[in-house]
Amino acid sequence: MLPQQSACIDSSLWAFSTSLYGLPGAAEECLWLQEQFGVNINVLLFSLYAASEFRAVLSPVDIGCADSAIAQWHTQVVETFRKVRRLLKQPGTSGASLRAQVANAELEAERIESASLIEWFNARTDAWAQGERDAAIVHNCRSTLLHYGVGPQIDLPQRLIGLAIAAVKP
């Protein structure tokens, strides 16, 4: 199924992601990981969602498979919009209206990517062990960072983990 077709299947990951990303400090932590280590924020938020909503415990290999499932879309569409948006942001560049349109297109491309991730996950939900929710959140965050080559040389993004844990508390 094409990413465009999967966009209508499930928006629960997107709702979780936008809610978590909008909390104080989360965006900064995510963007730092993206800029410093090439972490796909959608994949990171997906791993936290899988743990918080399903208690799924994912390995770096599992994260790699999820990343591979959306890699072509991410590279060809999301990153292309991101590059154009950043180009339009440079000093001396006119076209604020165009930049806003490209930013909206980038966001929609990320939403479609998110729908593809949840579709990929839904086809495999029985494949993973389940753990205690908070521990699974920490584990999945570590697995995601390991997949992107971020080893123990940096601390886990404690602010983001704390927000993800708090987001699922009653």
Short mmCIF file of N, CA and C in Angstrom, two decimals:
data_model
loop_
_atom_site.label_atom_id
_atom_site.label_comp_id
_atom_site.label_asym_id
_atom_site.label_seq_id
_atom_site.Cartn_x
_atom_site.Cartn_y
_atom_site.Cartn_z
N MET A 1 0.84 -1.18 0.00
CA MET A 1 0.00 0.00 0.00
C MET A 1 0.89 1.25 0.00
N LEU A 2 0.53 2.23 -0.77
CA LEU A 2 1.28 3.47 -0.85
C LEU A 2 1.06 4.32 0.39
N PRO A 3 2.05 5.13 0.77
CA PRO A 3 1.86 5.97 1.95
C PRO A 3 0.61 6.84 1.86
N GLN A 4 0.25 7.31 0.67
CA GLN A 4 -0.93 8.14 0.52
C GLN A 4 -2.19 7.38 0.93
N GLN A 5 -2.24 6.10 0.60
CA GLN A 5 -3.41 5.29 0.92
C GLN A 5 -3.49 4.98 2.41
N SER A 6 -2.34 4.85 3.04
CA SER A 6 -2.33 4.49 4.45
C SER A 6 -2.67 5.67 5.36
N ALA A 7 -2.68 6.88 4.83
CA ALA A 7 -2.88 8.07 5.64
C ALA A 7 -4.23 8.07 6.34
N CYS A 8 -5.22 7.41 5.79
CA CYS A 8 -6.55 7.42 6.37
C CYS A 8 -6.77 6.28 7.37
N ILE A 9 -5.83 5.37 7.49
CA ILE A 9 -6.04 4.17 8.29
C ILE A 9 -6.08 4.45 9.78
N ASP A 10 -5.13 5.18 10.31
CA ASP A 10 -5.05 5.34 11.75
C ASP A 10 -4.31 6.63 12.07
N SER A 11 -4.94 7.47 12.82
CA SER A 11 -4.30 8.74 13.18
C SER A 11 -3.87 8.78 14.63
N SER A 12 -3.95 7.65 15.34
CA SER A 12 -3.62 7.65 16.77
C SER A 12 -2.15 7.97 17.01
N LEU A 13 -1.25 7.46 16.19
CA LEU A 13 0.17 7.78 16.33
C LEU A 13 0.39 9.27 16.08
N TRP A 14 -0.25 9.81 15.05
CA TRP A 14 -0.09 11.23 14.74
C TRP A 14 -0.59 12.09 15.90
N ALA A 15 -1.71 11.73 16.47
CA ALA A 15 -2.25 12.48 17.61
C ALA A 15 -1.28 12.42 18.79
N PHE A 16 -0.76 11.24 19.09
CA PHE A 16 0.22 11.07 20.16
C PHE A 16 1.46 11.92 19.87
N SER A 17 1.96 11.83 18.64
CA SER A 17 3.19 12.52 18.27
C SER A 17 3.04 14.04 18.37
N THR A 18 1.97 14.57 17.81
CA THR A 18 1.81 16.02 17.84
C THR A 18 1.56 16.52 19.26
N SER A 19 0.86 15.74 20.05
CA SER A 19 0.63 16.12 21.44
C SER A 19 1.94 16.13 22.22
N LEU A 20 2.71 15.06 22.10
CA LEU A 20 3.99 14.96 22.82
C LEU A 20 4.98 16.01 22.33
N TYR A 21 5.07 16.18 21.03
CA TYR A 21 6.00 17.13 20.41
C TYR A 21 5.67 18.57 20.84
N GLY A 22 4.41 18.83 21.10
CA GLY A 22 4.00 20.17 21.48
C GLY A 22 4.24 20.52 22.94
N LEU A 23 4.62 19.55 23.74
CA LEU A 23 4.88 19.82 25.16
C LEU A 23 6.20 20.56 25.34
N PRO A 24 6.29 21.39 26.35
CA PRO A 24 7.51 22.19 26.57
C PRO A 24 8.78 21.32 26.63
N GLY A 25 9.73 21.67 25.79
CA GLY A 25 11.02 21.00 25.77
C GLY A 25 11.12 19.82 24.83
N ALA A 26 10.00 19.24 24.43
CA ALA A 26 10.04 18.04 23.58
C ALA A 26 10.57 18.35 22.19
N ALA A 27 10.08 19.39 21.57
CA ALA A 27 10.51 19.72 20.21
C ALA A 27 12.01 19.99 20.18
N GLU A 28 12.50 20.75 21.16
CA GLU A 28 13.92 21.07 21.19
C GLU A 28 14.78 19.81 21.31
N GLU A 29 14.36 18.89 22.16
CA GLU A 29 15.11 17.65 22.33
C GLU A 29 15.08 16.81 21.05
N CYS A 30 13.91 16.71 20.45
CA CYS A 30 13.78 15.94 19.20
C CYS A 30 14.63 16.56 18.09
N LEU A 31 14.52 17.87 17.93
CA LEU A 31 15.28 18.53 16.86
C LEU A 31 16.78 18.42 17.08
N TRP A 32 17.22 18.46 18.33
CA TRP A 32 18.64 18.29 18.63
C TRP A 32 19.10 16.90 18.19
N LEU A 33 18.31 15.87 18.50
CA LEU A 33 18.67 14.51 18.09
C LEU A 33 18.67 14.38 16.57
N GLN A 34 17.72 15.04 15.92
CA GLN A 34 17.66 15.01 14.45
C GLN A 34 18.90 15.67 13.85
N GLU A 35 19.24 16.85 14.34
CA GLU A 35 20.36 17.61 13.77
C GLU A 35 21.72 16.98 14.11
N GLN A 36 21.88 16.50 15.33
CA GLN A 36 23.17 15.97 15.76
C GLN A 36 23.43 14.55 15.27
N PHE A 37 22.37 13.73 15.18
CA PHE A 37 22.57 12.31 14.92
C PHE A 37 21.75 11.74 13.77
N GLY A 38 20.95 12.56 13.12
CA GLY A 38 20.14 12.08 12.02
C GLY A 38 18.95 11.23 12.43
N VAL A 39 18.51 11.37 13.67
CA VAL A 39 17.37 10.59 14.16
C VAL A 39 16.11 11.08 13.45
N ASN A 40 15.35 10.15 12.91
CA ASN A 40 14.05 10.47 12.33
C ASN A 40 13.08 10.65 13.49
N ILE A 41 12.59 11.86 13.67
CA ILE A 41 11.72 12.17 14.80
C ILE A 41 10.45 11.33 14.76
N ASN A 42 9.91 11.09 13.57
CA ASN A 42 8.72 10.25 13.48
C ASN A 42 8.99 8.85 14.00
N VAL A 43 10.16 8.31 13.69
CA VAL A 43 10.50 6.96 14.16
C VAL A 43 10.69 6.97 15.68
N LEU A 44 11.33 8.00 16.20
CA LEU A 44 11.51 8.11 17.65
C LEU A 44 10.15 8.19 18.35
N LEU A 45 9.27 9.05 17.86
CA LEU A 45 7.96 9.19 18.48
C LEU A 45 7.13 7.92 18.31
N PHE A 46 7.31 7.24 17.18
CA PHE A 46 6.64 5.95 16.97
C PHE A 46 7.08 4.95 18.05
N SER A 47 8.38 4.91 18.35
CA SER A 47 8.87 3.95 19.35
C SER A 47 8.29 4.24 20.73
N LEU A 48 8.14 5.53 21.05
CA LEU A 48 7.55 5.91 22.33
C LEU A 48 6.06 5.57 22.36
N TYR A 49 5.39 5.76 21.22
CA TYR A 49 3.98 5.42 21.10
C TYR A 49 3.76 3.91 21.27
N ALA A 50 4.58 3.12 20.60
CA ALA A 50 4.45 1.66 20.68
C ALA A 50 4.57 1.19 22.13
N ALA A 51 5.47 1.83 22.87
CA ALA A 51 5.65 1.46 24.27
C ALA A 51 4.50 1.99 25.14
N SER A 52 4.13 3.24 24.93
CA SER A 52 3.14 3.83 25.81
C SER A 52 1.74 3.29 25.57
N GLU A 53 1.42 3.00 24.32
CA GLU A 53 0.06 2.53 24.01
C GLU A 53 -0.08 1.01 24.04
N PHE A 54 1.00 0.29 23.70
CA PHE A 54 0.91 -1.17 23.56
C PHE A 54 1.91 -1.92 24.42
N ARG A 55 2.75 -1.17 25.16
CA ARG A 55 3.81 -1.75 25.98
C ARG A 55 4.77 -2.61 25.15
N ALA A 56 4.85 -2.34 23.85
CA ALA A 56 5.73 -3.10 22.96
C ALA A 56 7.18 -2.75 23.25
N VAL A 57 8.01 -3.76 23.35
CA VAL A 57 9.43 -3.61 23.60
C VAL A 57 10.14 -3.89 22.27
N LEU A 58 10.73 -2.85 21.68
CA LEU A 58 11.33 -2.93 20.36
C LEU A 58 12.86 -2.90 20.44
N SER A 59 13.49 -3.74 19.65
CA SER A 59 14.95 -3.77 19.59
C SER A 59 15.44 -2.77 18.54
N PRO A 60 16.74 -2.48 18.53
CA PRO A 60 17.28 -1.64 17.46
C PRO A 60 17.00 -2.23 16.07
N VAL A 61 16.96 -3.55 15.96
CA VAL A 61 16.63 -4.19 14.67
C VAL A 61 15.18 -3.90 14.30
N ASP A 62 14.28 -3.98 15.27
CA ASP A 62 12.87 -3.65 15.02
C ASP A 62 12.75 -2.20 14.55
N ILE A 63 13.45 -1.30 15.22
CA ILE A 63 13.43 0.11 14.84
C ILE A 63 13.98 0.27 13.42
N GLY A 64 15.04 -0.48 13.11
CA GLY A 64 15.61 -0.44 11.76
C GLY A 64 14.61 -0.89 10.71
N CYS A 65 13.84 -1.91 11.02
CA CYS A 65 12.82 -2.39 10.07
C CYS A 65 11.73 -1.33 9.88
N ALA A 66 11.32 -0.69 10.97
CA ALA A 66 10.32 0.38 10.85
C ALA A 66 10.88 1.53 10.02
N ASP A 67 12.13 1.89 10.30
CA ASP A 67 12.78 2.97 9.55
C ASP A 67 12.87 2.61 8.07
N SER A 68 13.23 1.38 7.77
CA SER A 68 13.33 0.94 6.37
C SER A 68 11.98 0.98 5.67
N ALA A 69 10.92 0.71 6.41
CA ALA A 69 9.58 0.70 5.82
C ALA A 69 9.17 2.07 5.29
N ILE A 70 9.73 3.13 5.85
CA ILE A 70 9.35 4.48 5.44
C ILE A 70 10.52 5.26 4.84
N ALA A 71 11.66 4.61 4.68
CA ALA A 71 12.89 5.30 4.27
C ALA A 71 12.76 6.01 2.93
N GLN A 72 12.20 5.35 1.95
CA GLN A 72 12.09 5.97 0.62
C GLN A 72 11.21 7.23 0.68
N TRP A 73 10.06 7.12 1.34
CA TRP A 73 9.18 8.26 1.49
C TRP A 73 9.89 9.39 2.25
N HIS A 74 10.56 9.02 3.32
CA HIS A 74 11.23 10.03 4.14
C HIS A 74 12.31 10.77 3.34
N THR A 75 13.11 10.01 2.63
CA THR A 75 14.21 10.61 1.88
C THR A 75 13.71 11.43 0.70
N GLN A 76 12.80 10.87 -0.06
CA GLN A 76 12.38 11.52 -1.30
C GLN A 76 11.35 12.63 -1.09
N VAL A 77 10.55 12.53 -0.05
CA VAL A 77 9.48 13.50 0.12
C VAL A 77 9.73 14.41 1.33
N VAL A 78 9.79 13.82 2.52
CA VAL A 78 9.92 14.63 3.74
C VAL A 78 11.19 15.48 3.70
N GLU A 79 12.32 14.84 3.45
CA GLU A 79 13.58 15.58 3.45
C GLU A 79 13.65 16.61 2.32
N THR A 80 13.02 16.32 1.20
CA THR A 80 13.00 17.30 0.10
C THR A 80 12.23 18.55 0.51
N PHE A 81 11.05 18.37 1.11
CA PHE A 81 10.30 19.52 1.59
C PHE A 81 11.10 20.28 2.65
N ARG A 82 11.77 19.55 3.54
CA ARG A 82 12.55 20.19 4.60
C ARG A 82 13.67 21.04 4.00
N LYS A 83 14.37 20.52 3.01
CA LYS A 83 15.45 21.27 2.37
C LYS A 83 14.93 22.54 1.70
N VAL A 84 13.81 22.42 1.01
CA VAL A 84 13.23 23.59 0.34
C VAL A 84 12.78 24.61 1.37
N ARG A 85 12.13 24.16 2.45
CA ARG A 85 11.69 25.09 3.49
C ARG A 85 12.87 25.82 4.10
N ARG A 86 13.95 25.10 4.37
CA ARG A 86 15.14 25.74 4.95
C ARG A 86 15.79 26.72 3.97
N LEU A 87 15.78 26.37 2.70
CA LEU A 87 16.33 27.27 1.68
C LEU A 87 15.54 28.57 1.64
N LEU A 88 14.22 28.46 1.73
CA LEU A 88 13.37 29.65 1.69
C LEU A 88 13.49 30.49 2.96
N LYS A 89 14.06 29.93 4.00
CA LYS A 89 14.22 30.64 5.27
C LYS A 89 15.49 31.50 5.31
N GLN A 90 16.41 31.25 4.40
CA GLN A 90 17.70 31.95 4.41
C GLN A 90 17.51 33.45 4.17
N PRO A 91 18.40 34.26 4.79
CA PRO A 91 18.32 35.71 4.62
C PRO A 91 18.37 36.10 3.14
N GLY A 92 17.60 37.10 2.79
CA GLY A 92 17.58 37.58 1.42
C GLY A 92 16.65 36.80 0.51
N THR A 93 16.04 35.77 1.05
CA THR A 93 15.11 34.98 0.25
C THR A 93 13.71 35.51 0.49
N SER A 94 13.04 35.83 -0.59
CA SER A 94 11.65 36.27 -0.45
C SER A 94 10.75 35.05 -0.59
N GLY A 95 9.51 35.26 -0.35
CA GLY A 95 8.58 34.15 -0.53
C GLY A 95 8.11 33.54 0.77
N ALA A 96 7.77 34.38 1.75
CA ALA A 96 7.28 33.87 3.03
C ALA A 96 6.02 33.02 2.83
N SER A 97 5.19 33.41 1.89
CA SER A 97 3.97 32.67 1.62
C SER A 97 4.31 31.27 1.08
N LEU A 98 5.26 31.22 0.17
CA LEU A 98 5.68 29.93 -0.37
C LEU A 98 6.30 29.07 0.73
N ARG A 99 7.11 29.68 1.60
CA ARG A 99 7.73 28.93 2.70
C ARG A 99 6.65 28.32 3.59
N ALA A 100 5.60 29.07 3.88
CA ALA A 100 4.51 28.56 4.71
C ALA A 100 3.81 27.39 4.03
N GLN A 101 3.63 27.48 2.72
CA GLN A 101 3.00 26.39 1.98
C GLN A 101 3.88 25.14 1.99
N VAL A 102 5.18 25.34 1.84
CA VAL A 102 6.12 24.21 1.86
C VAL A 102 6.15 23.60 3.27
N ALA A 103 6.12 24.44 4.30
CA ALA A 103 6.10 23.93 5.68
C ALA A 103 4.85 23.08 5.92
N ASN A 104 3.71 23.52 5.40
CA ASN A 104 2.48 22.74 5.52
C ASN A 104 2.58 21.42 4.75
N ALA A 105 3.19 21.46 3.58
CA ALA A 105 3.39 20.23 2.80
C ALA A 105 4.33 19.27 3.52
N GLU A 106 5.37 19.82 4.15
CA GLU A 106 6.29 18.98 4.92
C GLU A 106 5.57 18.31 6.08
N LEU A 107 4.74 19.06 6.77
CA LEU A 107 3.98 18.52 7.89
C LEU A 107 3.02 17.42 7.42
N GLU A 108 2.37 17.64 6.29
CA GLU A 108 1.47 16.61 5.74
C GLU A 108 2.26 15.37 5.33
N ALA A 109 3.44 15.55 4.77
CA ALA A 109 4.29 14.40 4.41
C ALA A 109 4.69 13.62 5.65
N GLU A 110 4.96 14.32 6.74
CA GLU A 110 5.29 13.64 8.00
C GLU A 110 4.08 12.91 8.56
N ARG A 111 2.89 13.47 8.40
CA ARG A 111 1.68 12.79 8.86
C ARG A 111 1.46 11.50 8.08
N ILE A 112 1.69 11.56 6.77
CA ILE A 112 1.56 10.37 5.94
C ILE A 112 2.60 9.33 6.35
N GLU A 113 3.81 9.78 6.63
CA GLU A 113 4.86 8.88 7.10
C GLU A 113 4.44 8.22 8.42
N SER A 114 3.85 8.99 9.30
CA SER A 114 3.36 8.47 10.57
C SER A 114 2.29 7.40 10.35
N ALA A 115 1.38 7.64 9.41
CA ALA A 115 0.35 6.65 9.10
C ALA A 115 0.97 5.37 8.55
N SER A 116 2.03 5.52 7.78
CA SER A 116 2.72 4.33 7.26
C SER A 116 3.38 3.55 8.38
N LEU A 117 3.94 4.25 9.34
CA LEU A 117 4.56 3.57 10.48
C LEU A 117 3.53 2.80 11.30
N ILE A 118 2.38 3.40 11.55
CA ILE A 118 1.38 2.70 12.34
C ILE A 118 0.80 1.52 11.56
N GLU A 119 0.67 1.66 10.27
CA GLU A 119 0.21 0.53 9.46
C GLU A 119 1.24 -0.61 9.53
N TRP A 120 2.50 -0.28 9.44
CA TRP A 120 3.58 -1.28 9.54
C TRP A 120 3.51 -1.95 10.91
N PHE A 121 3.34 -1.17 11.95
CA PHE A 121 3.29 -1.69 13.31
C PHE A 121 2.07 -2.59 13.51
N ASN A 122 0.92 -2.13 13.05
CA ASN A 122 -0.32 -2.90 13.25
C ASN A 122 -0.25 -4.29 12.63
N ALA A 123 0.52 -4.44 11.58
CA ALA A 123 0.67 -5.75 10.95
C ALA A 123 1.58 -6.67 11.77
N ARG A 124 2.24 -6.13 12.81
CA ARG A 124 3.21 -6.92 13.56
C ARG A 124 3.02 -6.86 15.08
N THR A 125 1.92 -6.35 15.55
CA THR A 125 1.78 -6.11 16.99
C THR A 125 1.96 -7.35 17.84
N ASP A 126 1.67 -8.52 17.31
CA ASP A 126 1.82 -9.74 18.10
C ASP A 126 3.26 -10.24 18.13
N ALA A 127 4.14 -9.62 17.36
CA ALA A 127 5.51 -10.10 17.25
C ALA A 127 6.41 -9.68 18.41
N TRP A 128 6.01 -8.67 19.16
CA TRP A 128 6.91 -8.14 20.17
C TRP A 128 6.49 -8.49 21.57
N ALA A 129 7.49 -8.62 22.41
CA ALA A 129 7.23 -8.82 23.83
C ALA A 129 6.62 -7.55 24.38
N GLN A 130 5.89 -7.72 25.44
CA GLN A 130 5.34 -6.56 26.13
C GLN A 130 6.04 -6.44 27.47
N GLY A 131 6.24 -5.22 27.88
CA GLY A 131 6.88 -4.98 29.16
C GLY A 131 6.08 -3.97 29.96
N GLU A 132 6.63 -3.62 31.08
CA GLU A 132 6.03 -2.57 31.90
C GLU A 132 6.16 -1.28 31.10
N ARG A 133 5.10 -0.50 31.06
CA ARG A 133 5.00 0.65 30.16
C ARG A 133 6.16 1.64 30.30
N ASP A 134 6.47 2.09 31.49
CA ASP A 134 7.53 3.08 31.65
C ASP A 134 8.89 2.52 31.23
N ALA A 135 9.15 1.28 31.61
CA ALA A 135 10.42 0.64 31.22
C ALA A 135 10.48 0.46 29.70
N ALA A 136 9.34 0.14 29.08
CA ALA A 136 9.31 -0.03 27.62
C ALA A 136 9.59 1.30 26.92
N ILE A 137 9.09 2.39 27.47
CA ILE A 137 9.35 3.71 26.88
C ILE A 137 10.85 3.99 26.89
N VAL A 138 11.49 3.78 28.02
CA VAL A 138 12.94 4.00 28.14
C VAL A 138 13.68 3.07 27.19
N HIS A 139 13.30 1.79 27.19
CA HIS A 139 13.95 0.81 26.32
C HIS A 139 13.84 1.19 24.85
N ASN A 140 12.63 1.55 24.42
CA ASN A 140 12.42 1.88 23.00
C ASN A 140 13.17 3.14 22.59
N CYS A 141 13.26 4.08 23.51
CA CYS A 141 14.04 5.29 23.21
C CYS A 141 15.51 4.90 23.00
N ARG A 142 16.04 4.07 23.89
CA ARG A 142 17.43 3.62 23.75
C ARG A 142 17.62 2.82 22.45
N SER A 143 16.67 1.95 22.13
CA SER A 143 16.76 1.16 20.89
C SER A 143 16.77 2.06 19.66
N THR A 144 15.94 3.10 19.69
CA THR A 144 15.90 4.03 18.56
C THR A 144 17.24 4.74 18.41
N LEU A 145 17.77 5.23 19.50
CA LEU A 145 19.06 5.93 19.43
C LEU A 145 20.17 4.98 18.98
N LEU A 146 20.16 3.76 19.46
CA LEU A 146 21.16 2.78 19.01
C LEU A 146 21.05 2.52 17.52
N HIS A 147 19.81 2.42 17.02
CA HIS A 147 19.63 2.22 15.58
C HIS A 147 20.29 3.33 14.78
N TYR A 148 20.20 4.55 15.27
CA TYR A 148 20.78 5.69 14.56
C TYR A 148 22.25 5.92 14.92
N GLY A 149 22.84 4.97 15.61
CA GLY A 149 24.27 5.06 15.91
C GLY A 149 24.61 5.92 17.11
N VAL A 150 23.61 6.26 17.90
CA VAL A 150 23.84 7.06 19.09
C VAL A 150 24.03 6.09 20.25
N GLY A 151 25.24 5.96 20.68
CA GLY A 151 25.54 5.02 21.75
C GLY A 151 25.39 5.63 23.12
N PRO A 152 25.92 4.95 24.09
CA PRO A 152 25.79 5.42 25.47
C PRO A 152 26.62 6.68 25.78
N GLN A 153 27.31 7.21 24.76
CA GLN A 153 28.11 8.41 24.99
C GLN A 153 27.23 9.63 25.29
N ILE A 154 25.95 9.55 24.94
CA ILE A 154 25.06 10.65 25.33
C ILE A 154 23.97 10.11 26.25
N ASP A 155 23.50 10.99 27.08
CA ASP A 155 22.40 10.61 27.96
C ASP A 155 21.13 10.46 27.14
N LEU A 156 20.26 9.59 27.61
CA LEU A 156 18.95 9.49 26.98
C LEU A 156 18.24 10.82 27.12
N PRO A 157 17.36 11.15 26.18
CA PRO A 157 16.62 12.41 26.28
C PRO A 157 15.59 12.33 27.40
N GLN A 158 16.05 12.59 28.62
CA GLN A 158 15.22 12.41 29.81
C GLN A 158 13.96 13.27 29.79
N ARG A 159 14.05 14.45 29.26
CA ARG A 159 12.87 15.33 29.20
C ARG A 159 11.79 14.67 28.34
N LEU A 160 12.18 14.19 27.17
CA LEU A 160 11.23 13.55 26.26
C LEU A 160 10.66 12.27 26.88
N ILE A 161 11.51 11.47 27.49
CA ILE A 161 11.05 10.24 28.13
C ILE A 161 10.06 10.57 29.25
N GLY A 162 10.41 11.56 30.05
CA GLY A 162 9.51 11.97 31.15
C GLY A 162 8.16 12.44 30.64
N LEU A 163 8.19 13.20 29.55
CA LEU A 163 6.93 13.66 28.97
C LEU A 163 6.11 12.50 28.42
N ALA A 164 6.78 11.54 27.78
CA ALA A 164 6.07 10.37 27.25
C ALA A 164 5.46 9.56 28.37
N ILE A 165 6.19 9.38 29.46
CA ILE A 165 5.65 8.65 30.61
C ILE A 165 4.48 9.40 31.23
N ALA A 166 4.63 10.69 31.40
CA ALA A 166 3.55 11.49 31.99
C ALA A 166 2.32 11.52 31.09
N ALA A 167 2.52 11.43 29.78
CA ALA A 167 1.40 11.50 28.83
C ALA A 167 0.46 10.32 28.98
N VAL A 168 0.94 9.20 29.51
CA VAL A 168 0.08 8.02 29.61
C VAL A 168 -0.41 7.78 31.03
N LYS A 169 -0.01 8.62 31.94
CA LYS A 169 -0.49 8.46 33.32
C LYS A 169 -1.95 8.91 33.40
N PRO A 170 -2.76 8.20 34.19
CA PRO A 170 -4.16 8.59 34.34
C PRO A 170 -4.31 9.93 35.04
#
